[in-house]
C-alpha atoms as one frame of an Amber mdcrd trajectory, in Angstrom:
protein
   9.894  -2.115  22.234   9.820   1.463  21.053  10.345   1.674  17.304   9.229
   5.298  17.057  10.917   7.960  14.957  13.020  10.653  16.546  11.614  13.477
  18.642  10.271  16.283  16.480   8.522  13.992  14.016   5.722  12.548  16.142
   2.042  13.422  16.311  -0.324  12.624  19.182  -4.022  11.948  18.505  -6.314
  12.185  21.523  -9.311   9.915  21.087 -12.752  11.020  22.236 -14.456   7.891
  20.919 -15.063   8.872  17.305 -15.595   6.138  14.729 -13.151   8.101  12.544
 -10.208   8.282  14.970  -8.298   5.408  13.390  -8.926   7.013  10.010  -7.177
  10.212  11.157  -4.143   8.116  12.084  -4.201   6.295   8.747  -4.269   9.572
   6.808  -1.387  10.944   8.880   0.647   7.772   8.359  -0.021   7.992   4.596
   1.771  11.343   4.747   4.797   9.496   6.205   4.303  11.007   9.664   4.410
   8.824  12.759   1.433   9.173  15.102  -0.059   7.471  18.124  -3.652   7.308
  19.392  -4.204   7.683  23.134  -7.486   7.978  25.082  -8.238  11.640  25.882
  -7.885  10.920  29.612  -4.580   9.003  29.394  -1.914  11.361  28.099   1.374
   9.618  27.268   4.145   9.885  29.845   6.471  11.223  27.154   4.082  13.973
  26.042   6.971  16.391  25.539   8.334  14.180  22.730   5.263  14.791  20.561
   5.573  17.744  18.211   1.843  18.383  17.750  -1.611  17.150  18.776  -4.931
  16.411  17.065  -8.198  16.157  19.028 -10.647  13.679  17.475 -14.394  13.826
  17.090 -16.772  12.112  19.510 -20.307  10.719  19.782 -20.737  12.887  22.904
 -21.978  16.472  23.113 -19.915  19.160  24.850 -23.175  20.432  26.331 -24.079
  17.181  28.088 -23.196  15.994  31.579 -21.230  13.180  29.889 -18.955  15.652
  28.072 -15.383  14.353  27.959 -12.889  16.758  29.542  -9.230  16.435  28.480
  -6.353  18.039  30.338  -4.956  20.403  27.715  -2.821  22.484  30.093   0.427
  21.148  28.604  -0.878  21.288  25.024  -3.068  24.265  24.123  -0.964  27.327
  23.346   2.228  25.299  23.841   2.088  22.858  20.927   0.462  23.084  17.486
  -3.081  21.801  17.983  -5.775  20.802  15.474  -9.206  20.163  17.006 -11.657
  18.182  14.849 -15.458  18.299  15.331 -15.977  17.545  19.064 -12.508  18.968
  19.720 -13.439  22.209  17.938 -16.694  22.473  19.874 -14.930  21.690  23.151
 -12.432  24.522  22.670 -15.273  26.893  21.843 -17.723  25.845  24.572 -15.178
  25.917  27.385 -13.158  28.818  25.980 -15.619  31.684  26.084 -17.682  30.777
  23.029 -21.089  29.178  22.574 -22.144  25.762  21.269 -25.835  25.081  20.697
 -27.996  22.465  18.966 -28.045  22.872  15.203 -31.194  24.279  13.653 -30.702
  21.875  10.749 -29.094  18.450  10.491 -25.389  19.013   9.874 -24.479  15.626
   8.490 -23.007  14.619   5.154 -21.504  16.565   2.276 -21.151  20.357   2.404
 -19.065  22.906   0.501 -16.890  25.729   1.759 -18.612  28.963   0.800 -16.062
  31.236   2.474 -12.331  30.994   3.178 -10.637  33.806   5.109  -8.678  35.909
   2.587  -5.761  36.325   5.028  -4.225  33.184   3.450  -3.871  31.218   6.645
  -1.497  28.240   6.125  -4.186  25.707   7.167  -6.170  26.447   3.985  -3.240
  27.021   1.637  -4.087  25.503  -1.750  -7.756  24.962  -0.801 -10.381  26.975
  -2.653 -13.958  27.995  -1.988 -16.355  25.287  -3.132 -14.204  22.501  -1.734
 -16.339  19.606  -0.469 -16.168  18.696   3.241 -17.902  16.071   5.387 -19.970
  17.127   8.380 -21.084  14.807  11.198 -22.490  16.637  14.213 -25.764  17.691
  15.837 -24.322  20.710  17.713 -22.798  23.780  16.097 -20.532  26.647  17.173
 -22.675  29.769  17.467 -19.953  31.993  18.913 -16.196  31.586  18.666 -14.080
  31.295  21.828 -11.973  34.159  23.143  -9.378  35.044  20.521 -11.199  33.016
  17.861 -10.777  34.047  14.203 -13.100  32.491  11.605 -11.166  30.769   8.814
 -13.926  29.091   6.801 -17.696  28.689   6.499 -20.230  26.617   4.595 -23.720
  27.776   3.591 -25.155  26.302   6.813 -22.191  26.432   9.215 -20.830  29.920
   9.872 -17.850  28.732  11.924 -16.694  25.683   9.986 -13.055  26.449  10.890
 -11.257  28.891  13.165  -7.945  29.580  14.863  -7.003  31.168  18.173  -5.067
  34.424  17.758  -1.562  34.278  19.184  -1.507  30.450  19.287  -0.925  27.617
  16.828  -4.385  26.330  17.778  -6.755  25.424  14.942 -10.239  23.950  14.942
 -12.574  22.575  12.256 -16.152  21.308  12.492 -15.772  18.945   9.511 -13.822
  15.710   9.126 -10.732  16.024   6.881  -9.851  12.343   7.387 -12.755  10.924
   5.351 -12.524  10.623   1.577 -15.657  12.748   1.158 -13.603  15.798   2.218
 -11.883  16.269  -1.122  -9.060  18.477   0.196  -8.889  16.800   3.599  -5.447
  15.305   3.049  -4.136  18.686   1.887  -5.504  20.342   5.036  -3.873  17.701
   7.245  -0.601  18.127   5.334  -0.793  21.894   5.821  -1.212  21.426   9.565
   1.571  18.841   9.842   4.187  20.447   7.627   3.429  24.193   7.476   2.129
  24.765  11.003   3.583  21.951  13.145   6.755  21.630  11.014   6.849  17.854
  11.512   9.314  15.725   9.535   7.921  13.123   7.118  10.302  10.314   8.029
   7.869   7.459   8.761   8.725   5.194   5.806   8.906   1.394   5.487  12.672
   1.444   4.967  13.242   3.620   8.039  10.910   1.438  10.085  12.805  -1.709
   9.082  16.201  -0.177   9.894  15.115   1.167  13.301  13.196  -1.966  14.277
  16.067  -4.324  13.457  18.373  -2.331  15.744  15.796  -2.260  18.544  14.973
  -5.976  18.223  18.637  -6.848  18.609  18.835  -4.669  21.731  15.626  -6.096
  23.163  16.210  -9.796  22.511  19.980  -9.953  22.782  21.239 -13.508  22.278
  18.070 -15.202  23.573  15.811 -17.486  21.537  12.422 -16.400  20.199   9.497
 -18.618  19.148   6.773 -17.454  16.793   3.572 -19.130  15.692   3.220 -18.732
  11.939  -0.267 -18.784  10.434   0.518 -18.287   6.761  -1.051 -14.809   6.970
   0.543 -11.471   6.159   1.091 -10.238   9.739   2.884 -13.287  11.129   4.918
 -13.650   7.924   6.186 -10.061   8.000   6.910 -10.327  11.732   8.906 -13.520
  11.107  10.981 -12.065   8.273  11.678  -8.890  10.258  12.801 -10.903  13.287
  14.868 -13.230  11.110  16.586 -10.198   9.578  17.397  -9.009  13.103  18.350
 -12.192  14.993  18.724 -14.961  12.395  18.672 -18.537  13.720  17.670 -17.384
  17.208  14.144 -17.306  15.772  12.223 -20.605  15.852   8.954 -20.592  13.914
   6.145 -23.102  14.449   3.442 -23.607  11.820   0.543 -25.661  13.194  -1.835
 -27.477  10.871  -5.170 -27.469  12.699  -6.846 -29.445   9.925  -8.958 -26.405
   9.082  -6.674 -24.757   6.535  -7.358 -24.388   2.823  -6.649 -27.322   0.516
  -2.915 -28.228   0.451  -2.121 -25.030   2.364  -0.020 -26.679   5.060   2.455
 -28.115   2.555   2.529 -25.152   0.151   2.998 -22.502   2.849   5.734 -24.553
   4.541   7.571 -24.719   1.224   7.245 -20.955   0.769   8.634 -20.297   4.250
  11.548 -22.669   3.813  12.352 -20.952   0.508  12.616 -17.692   2.455  15.318
 -19.119   4.720  13.158 -19.167   7.857  13.730 -21.754  10.567  10.253 -23.330
  10.494   8.868 -26.507  12.025   5.577 -27.812  10.678   3.324 -29.593  13.176
   0.348 -31.585  11.859  -2.200 -31.597  14.688  -5.281 -32.018  12.467  -6.618
 -35.063  14.267  -6.210 -33.441  17.684  -8.230 -30.377  16.653 -10.984 -32.316
  14.875 -11.367 -34.681  17.846 -11.728 -31.720  20.211 -14.332 -30.117  17.912
 -16.497 -33.234  17.612 -20.151 -32.442  18.286 -19.611 -28.717  18.908 -21.993
 -26.427  17.006 -21.907 -23.073  18.815 -19.554 -20.638  16.975 -17.982 -19.233
  20.140 -17.571 -22.728  21.561 -15.750 -23.739  18.388 -13.497 -20.675  18.558
 -12.607 -21.294  22.199 -11.928 -24.974  21.569  -9.600 -24.178  18.690  -7.832
 -21.528  20.780  -7.398 -23.919  23.711  -6.007 -26.738  21.573  -3.700 -24.354
  19.742  -2.238 -23.199  23.056  -1.737 -26.811  24.116  -0.022 -27.769  20.849
   2.052 -24.608  20.782   3.096 -25.099  24.397   4.154 -28.691  23.683   6.257
 -27.587  20.725   7.742 -24.525  22.436   9.155 -26.747  25.192  11.168 -28.517
  22.513  13.027 -25.241  21.862  15.444 -25.229  24.763  15.981 -21.945  26.604
  13.402 -20.006  24.577  12.702 -16.728  26.415  10.517 -14.773  24.007   7.192
 -15.226  22.266   6.823 -13.174  19.066   3.342 -12.159  17.926   2.046 -10.481
  14.789  -0.025  -7.968  16.769  -0.781  -4.851  14.720  -1.904  -1.361  15.761
  -5.699  -1.837  15.439  -5.355  -4.769  17.890  -3.619  -2.455  20.353  -6.107
   0.393  19.903  -9.135  -1.898  20.214  -7.878  -3.269  23.539  -8.302   0.238
  24.970 -11.260   2.575  24.797 -12.213   6.079  25.819 -14.070   4.660  28.830
 -11.200   2.316  29.777 -10.130  -1.139  28.594 -12.616  -2.994  26.422 -14.916
  -5.292  28.355 -14.188  -8.281  26.138 -11.684  -9.366  23.529 -12.734 -11.965
  20.956 -11.448 -15.393  21.786  -9.470 -15.604  18.535  -7.776 -12.243  19.153
  -3.969 -12.461  19.175  -3.488  -9.885  21.946  -2.915 -11.763  25.188  -3.558
 -15.031  23.389  -1.329 -17.294  25.521  -1.631 -18.123  29.227   0.700 -16.928
  31.958   2.101 -20.393  32.607   4.106 -20.244  29.390   6.376 -17.711  31.134
   7.604 -16.094  27.941   8.318 -12.423  27.386   6.378 -10.968  24.460   7.898
  -9.175  21.473   5.574  -7.540  18.944   7.573  -5.891  16.147   4.477  -4.765
  14.200   2.391  -3.422  17.080   2.529   0.171  15.790   1.587  -0.622  12.165
  -1.729  -0.605  10.342  -2.490  -3.465   7.933  -1.562  -1.519   4.812   1.713
  -0.474   6.479   2.499  -4.113   7.285   2.265  -4.889   3.573   4.507  -1.919
   2.718   7.085  -3.090   5.249   6.831  -6.603   3.845   7.549  -5.266   0.378
  10.552  -3.380   1.754  11.762  -6.699   3.218  11.513  -8.369  -0.193   8.589
 -10.668   0.634   6.805 -11.877  -2.509   3.646 -10.158  -3.725   1.930 -13.556
  -3.634   2.359 -13.797   0.140   1.694 -10.108   0.825  -1.409 -10.127  -1.334
  -3.044 -13.092   0.378  -6.625 -12.562   1.468  -7.273 -12.459   5.221  -8.260
 -15.873   6.579 -10.020 -16.382   9.920  -7.937 -17.739  12.793 -10.379 -20.620
  13.442 -10.122 -21.473   9.742 -12.845 -23.442   8.019 -14.450 -24.346  11.365
 -16.439 -21.103  11.281 -17.260 -21.567   7.598 -18.885 -24.908   8.366 -22.168
 -24.018  10.030 -22.933 -26.585  12.689 -20.668 -29.420  13.781 -17.260 -29.920
  12.167 -16.164 -33.285  10.741 -13.229 -34.382   8.598 -15.643 -35.186   5.763
 -17.216 -31.702   5.852 -13.767 -30.073   5.929 -12.730 -32.081   2.850 -15.865
 -31.013   0.955 -15.404 -27.347   1.841 -11.696 -27.424   0.958 -12.566 -28.637
  -2.547 -15.261 -25.981  -2.992 -12.996 -23.231  -1.653 -10.112 -24.297  -3.907
 -12.299 -24.128  -7.024 -13.555 -20.651  -6.080 -10.169 -19.157  -5.097  -8.340
 -20.656  -8.087 -11.035 -19.332 -10.429 -10.638 -15.818  -8.971  -6.905 -16.025
  -9.703  -7.360 -17.455 -13.212  -9.796 -14.680 -14.156  -7.631 -11.885 -12.644
 -10.240 -11.145  -9.986  -8.336 -12.251  -6.871  -6.534  -8.934  -6.308  -9.778
  -6.999  -6.822 -11.326  -8.822  -3.863 -10.350  -8.125  -0.239 -11.524 -11.491
   1.086 -13.275 -14.487  -0.428 -14.297 -17.945   0.655 -17.018 -20.568   0.754
 -19.459 -21.515   3.513 -20.940 -24.983   3.982 -24.574 -24.630   5.050 -26.268
 -27.050   7.470 -29.048 -27.863   4.995 -29.616 -30.119   2.018 -31.588 -29.258
  -1.084 -33.321 -31.247  -3.802 -31.608 -31.496  -7.160 -31.513 -33.580 -10.308
 -28.392 -35.167 -11.773 -29.007 -37.207 -14.897 -32.291 -38.989 -14.319 -31.831
 -39.218 -10.580 -33.176 -37.054  -7.801 -30.519 -35.833  -5.363 -30.718 -34.449
  -1.857 -27.318 -32.914  -1.176 -25.453 -30.023   0.407 -25.700 -26.285  -0.279
 -22.649 -23.999  -0.306 -22.566 -20.206  -0.266 -19.817 -18.169  -1.910 -18.705
 -14.891  -0.305 -16.492 -12.163  -1.802 -16.164  -8.695  -0.296 -14.234  -5.500
  -0.887 -12.955  -3.574   2.121 -10.044  -1.518   3.443  -9.629  -2.958   6.920
 -12.585  -5.275   7.492 -14.472  -2.802   9.688 -16.973  -2.293   6.867 -17.324
  -4.299   3.660 -19.404  -4.462   0.482 -20.129  -7.575  -1.520 -18.288  -7.736
  -4.832 -20.331  -7.660  -8.029 -18.609 -10.635  -9.682 -19.531 -11.235 -13.353
 -22.525 -13.529 -13.865 -20.626 -15.666 -16.383 -17.846 -16.153 -13.842 -20.280
 -17.180 -11.089 -22.032 -19.509 -13.526 -18.781 -21.281 -14.371 -17.711 -21.562
 -10.736 -21.116 -22.947  -9.767 -21.008 -25.540 -12.559 -17.464 -26.582 -11.637
 -18.351 -26.995  -7.960 -21.495 -29.042  -8.601 -19.792 -31.222 -11.228 -16.526
 -31.788  -9.339 -17.407 -31.839  -5.643 -19.367 -34.927  -4.681 -22.176 -34.178
  -2.264 -22.923 -30.585  -3.366 -25.836 -29.817  -5.685 -26.541 -26.134  -5.075
 -24.410 -22.949  -4.981 -25.628 -19.530  -3.798 -23.837 -16.153  -3.711 -23.960
 -13.932  -0.610 -24.830 -10.313  -1.511 -24.921  -8.924   2.046 -22.807  -5.949
   3.123 -21.189  -5.250   6.499 -23.026  -3.816   8.333 -25.628  -5.173   8.904
 -24.146  -8.587   8.058 -20.617  -9.663   8.982 -17.964 -10.944   6.580 -17.883
 -14.410   8.140 -21.151 -16.227   8.804 -20.075 -17.287  12.305
């Protein structure tokens, strides 16, 4: 499926392996401009349909033998081009200029000390003193042939330049990070004043175009979709339902590892939305398969295998189904490729390529070009409730990876009660929407306690709440002490078998959000 805007409103980002590449795309999308990320050595077949190009940064040096060499013959001097960091150094080093190791460490905040007074459109509305973010160990000592300096900092003489006679621009700082205070303005100047791209990438336009394309792609054939209760699968389901109606058959599997009462409550929400949903309670099947398994990856693979089996059984009950719909989003697509070729491994719970070949279904992924925040915006455009769109992310393996060690029905029941108290308290105290993800972890240890006059030796649970944008990095949330005190008291008093509550104050990195 190609749900891209029309020619003349598309931007290509060539990825050289920078940790910030996805962030460039997010900033561009926030300006309502459609963009795609492609590895530097795999130019899209429809290159001519892209109005402009951005070259990303890179962990590599242009001076090394491992320098990444893009084919820019159809781009430079022919399309508006903005080269960021490595891209800027590449154009200089291989264009008649000179790149050398920096005498000082050029990393972190800097301020523009000079902006070319010729009023170049790239720096329109940006003044001297503007803060920018540097992240490189090399620096441009001499500009390439035709290079004109546009901006400097106190330590970097050639912080930005352009090539005379071309719409080619280069900057040694990163406009995509929040630390560059006028970074969005600079990107907007490039997109709208230099590249003259149309800002027509909006949720409403996406919905309209995608509905038309889904109808063309699927025709009159039936589609099955595995609902999880999460934002991505929900938005995908509503979008498909809007396009093909009762041809869509949704399956919501209860693996016995969901939150307390979630199977029933989510089913009711879906049915209230008019979706054709079948609920399948396979709790016992999953818990039996998990018996005695303690290794996290083993648990993930077991859950994935059983899900495929259950889903395959149920899909056969939908006669003549030809399509499998998935809630794949753009980071999933990007992460399955890399600058050095396809990623060596994909996590076993990943939803890209999650079903075996024997199912013989064609795949439709209506959200595959959207970032997470865009999925929520599209969901809002579709009229999905804020309650569903605002749900915290929940791991695919569910509570199995929040129970350290082996998984039993009794442990799941305990953790469901603890989790329900914590999540409900966040909602009651208006903290839920200030947290990106929260949950409880059942630890494989007991601790000594005292209840009344009796000594206890019972379970320990850890509470986890983090703030994040996309889960790549996360900080623990500084929840009020009084709130944590109340939650702890409620858990210990109401959940039999738990006598100690701890709060996880680790950030990602070095820790991860989930414990397994």
